[in-house]
Amino acid sequence: MRNLEQIRAQHALAFIIGNDAITGAEGGNILSRLPTMIASDGLLATAAFAKAKGGGFEKTMDDIFAHLKSQAIANDLADLASKGSLELQRASTEALAYANYIKRFGKAKRKED
């Protein structure tokens, strides 16, 4: 049985390997900004920003929500917006932890390239 750290790492690594554009010059900006934005602005505000910005921001946020869905935390942004404050806090904590894995694997992939 895999622990949560292994699940996060496996999902994040698959995302980075499958999305070369995310690890390019703009991708580094995306991968660095999203965890910071989640921590400072909150998950809902960061998701709204990513949706409005589009491109790699939206793609990365979609992957974060796919991870949250796989953990039975939230199905999508609309589902998350309807949750209570404790569930939102749980989702934000998990999204931040997962986003940091994406950031680390993205940096490692850029060094390889």
mmCIF file of C-alpha atoms in Angstrom, residues 30 33-34 37-38 42-62:
data_model
loop_
_atom_site.group_PDB
_atom_site.id
_atom_site.type_symbol
_atom_site.label_atom_id
_atom_site.label_comp_id
_atom_site.label_asym_id
_atom_site.label_seq_id
_atom_site.Cartn_x
_atom_site.Cartn_y
_atom_site.Cartn_z
ATOM 1 C CA ILE A 30 4.103 28.802 -13.440
ATOM 2 C CA ARG A 33 4.131 30.895 -8.600
ATOM 3 C CA LEU A 34 1.291 28.446 -8.006
ATOM 4 C CA MET A 37 -0.250 31.833 -4.640
ATOM 5 C CA ILE A 38 -2.092 28.933 -2.975
ATOM 6 C CA GLY A 42 -5.929 30.616 -1.098
ATOM 7 C CA LEU A 43 -6.847 27.752 -3.378
ATOM 8 C CA LEU A 44 -10.095 29.231 -4.717
ATOM 9 C CA ALA A 45 -8.506 32.555 -5.686
ATOM 10 C CA THR A 46 -5.530 30.786 -7.257
ATOM 11 C CA ALA A 47 -7.828 28.509 -9.247
ATOM 12 C CA ALA A 48 -9.796 31.533 -10.485
ATOM 13 C CA PHE A 49 -6.549 33.251 -11.512
ATOM 14 C CA ALA A 50 -5.309 30.143 -13.339
ATOM 15 C CA LYS A 51 -8.601 29.765 -15.191
ATOM 16 C CA ALA A 52 -8.505 33.414 -16.282
ATOM 17 C CA LYS A 53 -4.821 33.235 -17.255
ATOM 18 C CA GLY A 54 -5.247 29.989 -19.200
ATOM 19 C CA GLY A 55 -2.369 28.120 -20.828
ATOM 20 C CA GLY A 56 0.070 26.400 -18.518
ATOM 21 C CA PHE A 57 -1.472 27.960 -15.411
ATOM 22 C CA GLU A 58 -4.852 26.439 -16.180
ATOM 23 C CA LYS A 59 -3.340 23.115 -17.233
ATOM 24 C CA THR A 60 -1.357 22.856 -14.006
ATOM 25 C CA MET A 61 -4.352 23.822 -11.887
ATOM 26 C CA ASP A 62 -6.453 21.220 -13.731
#
